[in-house]
Tab-separated table of C-alpha atoms in Angstrom:
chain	number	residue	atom	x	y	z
P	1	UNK	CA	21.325	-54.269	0.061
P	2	UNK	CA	19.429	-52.976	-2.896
P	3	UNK	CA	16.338	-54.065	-1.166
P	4	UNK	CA	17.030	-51.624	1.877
P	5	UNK	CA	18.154	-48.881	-0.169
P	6	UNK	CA	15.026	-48.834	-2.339
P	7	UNK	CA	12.700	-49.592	1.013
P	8	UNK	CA	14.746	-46.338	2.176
P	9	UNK	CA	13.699	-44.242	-0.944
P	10	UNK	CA	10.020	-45.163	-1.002
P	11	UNK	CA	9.839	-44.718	2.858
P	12	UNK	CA	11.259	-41.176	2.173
P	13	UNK	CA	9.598	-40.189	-1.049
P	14	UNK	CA	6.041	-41.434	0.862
P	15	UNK	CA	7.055	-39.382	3.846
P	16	UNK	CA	8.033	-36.220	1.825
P	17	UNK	CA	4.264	-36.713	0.011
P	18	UNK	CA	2.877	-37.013	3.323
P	19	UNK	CA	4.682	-33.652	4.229
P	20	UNK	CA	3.267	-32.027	1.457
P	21	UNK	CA	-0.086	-33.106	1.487
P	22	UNK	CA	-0.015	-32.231	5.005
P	23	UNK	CA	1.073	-29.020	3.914
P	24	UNK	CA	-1.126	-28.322	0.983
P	25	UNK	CA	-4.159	-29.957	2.372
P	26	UNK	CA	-6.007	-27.056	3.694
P	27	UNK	CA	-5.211	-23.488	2.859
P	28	UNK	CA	-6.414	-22.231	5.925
P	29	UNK	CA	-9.655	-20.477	5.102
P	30	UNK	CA	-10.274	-18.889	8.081
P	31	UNK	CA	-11.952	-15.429	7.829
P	32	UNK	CA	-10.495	-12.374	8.641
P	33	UNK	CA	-12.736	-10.450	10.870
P	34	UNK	CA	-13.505	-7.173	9.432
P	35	UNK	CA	-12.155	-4.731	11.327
P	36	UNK	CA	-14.282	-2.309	14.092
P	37	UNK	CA	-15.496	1.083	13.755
P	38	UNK	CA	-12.915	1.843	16.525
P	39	UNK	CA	-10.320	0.095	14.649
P	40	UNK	CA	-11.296	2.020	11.166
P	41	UNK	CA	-11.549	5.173	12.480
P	42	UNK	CA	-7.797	5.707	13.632
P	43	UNK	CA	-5.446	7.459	11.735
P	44	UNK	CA	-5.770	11.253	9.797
P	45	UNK	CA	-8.168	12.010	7.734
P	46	UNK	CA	-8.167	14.805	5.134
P	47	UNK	CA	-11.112	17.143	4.933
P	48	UNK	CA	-12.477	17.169	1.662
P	49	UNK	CA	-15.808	18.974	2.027
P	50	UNK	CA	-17.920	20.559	3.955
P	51	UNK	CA	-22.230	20.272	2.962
P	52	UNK	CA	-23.842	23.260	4.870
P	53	UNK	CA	-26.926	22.946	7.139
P	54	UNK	CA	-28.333	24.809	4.331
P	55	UNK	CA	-27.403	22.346	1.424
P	56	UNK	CA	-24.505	24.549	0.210
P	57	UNK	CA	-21.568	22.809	-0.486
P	58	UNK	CA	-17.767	24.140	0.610
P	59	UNK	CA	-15.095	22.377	-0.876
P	60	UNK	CA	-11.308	23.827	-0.737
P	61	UNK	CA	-10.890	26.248	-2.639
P	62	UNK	CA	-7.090	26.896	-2.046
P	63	UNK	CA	-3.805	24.948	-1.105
P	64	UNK	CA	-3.774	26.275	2.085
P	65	UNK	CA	-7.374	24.555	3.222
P	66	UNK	CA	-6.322	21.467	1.620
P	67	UNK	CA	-4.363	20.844	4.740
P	68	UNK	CA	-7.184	20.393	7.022
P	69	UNK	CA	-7.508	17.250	8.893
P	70	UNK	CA	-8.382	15.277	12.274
P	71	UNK	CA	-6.360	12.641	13.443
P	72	UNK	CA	-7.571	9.652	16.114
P	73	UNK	CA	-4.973	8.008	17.577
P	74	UNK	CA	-5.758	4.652	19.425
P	75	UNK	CA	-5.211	6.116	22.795
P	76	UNK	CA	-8.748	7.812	22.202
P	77	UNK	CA	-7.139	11.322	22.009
P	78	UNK	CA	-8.358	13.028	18.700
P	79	UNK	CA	-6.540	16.370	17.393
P	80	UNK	CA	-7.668	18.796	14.747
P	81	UNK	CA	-6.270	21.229	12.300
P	82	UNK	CA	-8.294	23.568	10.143
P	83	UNK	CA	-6.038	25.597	7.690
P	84	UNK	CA	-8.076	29.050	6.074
P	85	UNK	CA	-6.761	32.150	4.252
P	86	UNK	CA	-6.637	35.528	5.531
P	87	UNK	CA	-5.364	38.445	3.565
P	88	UNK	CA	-3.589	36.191	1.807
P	89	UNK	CA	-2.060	34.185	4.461
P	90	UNK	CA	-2.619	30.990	5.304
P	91	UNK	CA	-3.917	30.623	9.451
P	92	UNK	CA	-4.740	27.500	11.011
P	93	UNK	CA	-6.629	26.866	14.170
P	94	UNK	CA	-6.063	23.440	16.340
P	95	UNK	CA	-8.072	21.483	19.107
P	96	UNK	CA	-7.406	18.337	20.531
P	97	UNK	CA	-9.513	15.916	23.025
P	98	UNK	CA	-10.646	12.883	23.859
P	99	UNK	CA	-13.171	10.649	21.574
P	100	UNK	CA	-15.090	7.706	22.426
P	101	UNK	CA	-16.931	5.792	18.956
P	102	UNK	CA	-20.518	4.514	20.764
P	103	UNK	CA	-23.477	3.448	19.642
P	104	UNK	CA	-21.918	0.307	17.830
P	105	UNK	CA	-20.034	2.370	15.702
P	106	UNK	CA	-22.615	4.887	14.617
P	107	UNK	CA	-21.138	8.134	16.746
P	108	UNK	CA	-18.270	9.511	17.799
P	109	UNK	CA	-18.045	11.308	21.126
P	110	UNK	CA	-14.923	14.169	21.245
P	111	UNK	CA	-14.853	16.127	24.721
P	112	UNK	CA	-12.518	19.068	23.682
P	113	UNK	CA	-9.742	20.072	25.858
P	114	UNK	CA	-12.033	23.279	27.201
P	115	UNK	CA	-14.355	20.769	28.366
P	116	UNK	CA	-17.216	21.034	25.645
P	117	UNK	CA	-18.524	17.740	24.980
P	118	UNK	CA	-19.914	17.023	20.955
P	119	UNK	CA	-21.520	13.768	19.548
P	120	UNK	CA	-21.259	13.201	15.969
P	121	UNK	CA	-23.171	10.848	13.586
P	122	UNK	CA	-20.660	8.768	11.677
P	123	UNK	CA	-22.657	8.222	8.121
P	124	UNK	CA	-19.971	6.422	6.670
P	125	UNK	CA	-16.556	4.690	7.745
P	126	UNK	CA	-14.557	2.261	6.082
P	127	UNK	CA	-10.899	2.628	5.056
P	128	UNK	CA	-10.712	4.799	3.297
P	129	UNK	CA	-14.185	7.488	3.732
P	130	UNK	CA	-15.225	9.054	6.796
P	131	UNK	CA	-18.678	11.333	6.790
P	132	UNK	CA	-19.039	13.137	9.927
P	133	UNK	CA	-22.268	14.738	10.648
P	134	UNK	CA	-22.904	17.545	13.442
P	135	UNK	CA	-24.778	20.304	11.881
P	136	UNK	CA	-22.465	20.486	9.253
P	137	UNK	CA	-21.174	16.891	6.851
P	138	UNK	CA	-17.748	16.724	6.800
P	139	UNK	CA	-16.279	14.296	4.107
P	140	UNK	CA	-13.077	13.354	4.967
P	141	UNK	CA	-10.231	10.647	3.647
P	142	UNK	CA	-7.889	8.624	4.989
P	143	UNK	CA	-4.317	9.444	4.720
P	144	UNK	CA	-2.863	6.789	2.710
């Protein structure tokens, strides 16, 4: 009887190590795939500044402009905000459309909702930074 009770214990005890070292054997190093320009790129992002054709720099200067953002949304439809004083009062102007990122990440294409069609060169995206470039650079983050 002791026999089979201590056969039954070291069957379990090697079956419960086996379990474990099943377990603990491999902690499943696969790689996360980084994600894709298209996946980066959705979400708002803040407008922090604004580098001139000319070189001149515009950053906000006010609470109200701080507000300024674009968002992407992962049914390709991208909408805009820009917030500016006037008199004293703070105005804001919207758009929306429809963006496509091409190029293997390195433009974005936004069709407005008046038709007008725009490519911009993305000169940096990862989570947390996008730089837009049409004529203008537009430095923008992420809302976290």
């Amino acid at each position: 009887m002791k026999k089979s009770i201590l056969s039954a214990l070291k069957t379990g005890f090697i079956f419960l190590l086996l379990c474990l070292a099943v377990a603990c054997s491999s902690d499943n190093n696969t790689p996360v795939p980084e994600p894709t320009p298209e996946e980066l790129i959705i979400g708002k992002w803040y407008v922090e500044k604004i580098t001139k054709s000319d070189g001149s720099v515009h950053e906000h200067a006010n609470d109200c402009e701080k507000g300024s953002y674009l968002k992407f949304d992962t049914d390709n439809k991208i909408y805009s905000i820009f917030f500016y004083l006037v008199g004293g009062d703070c105005k804001s102007s919207t758009g929306g459309g429809d963006y496509y990122v091409v190029d293997g990440g390195k433009k974005v294409v936004v069709t407005a909702l008046d038709g007008v069609t725009s490519t911009m060169d993305i000169l940096m995206l990862n989570k947390s930074t996008l730089v837009l470039k049409i004529q203008d650079t537009m430095y923008l983050k992420r809302d976290m």
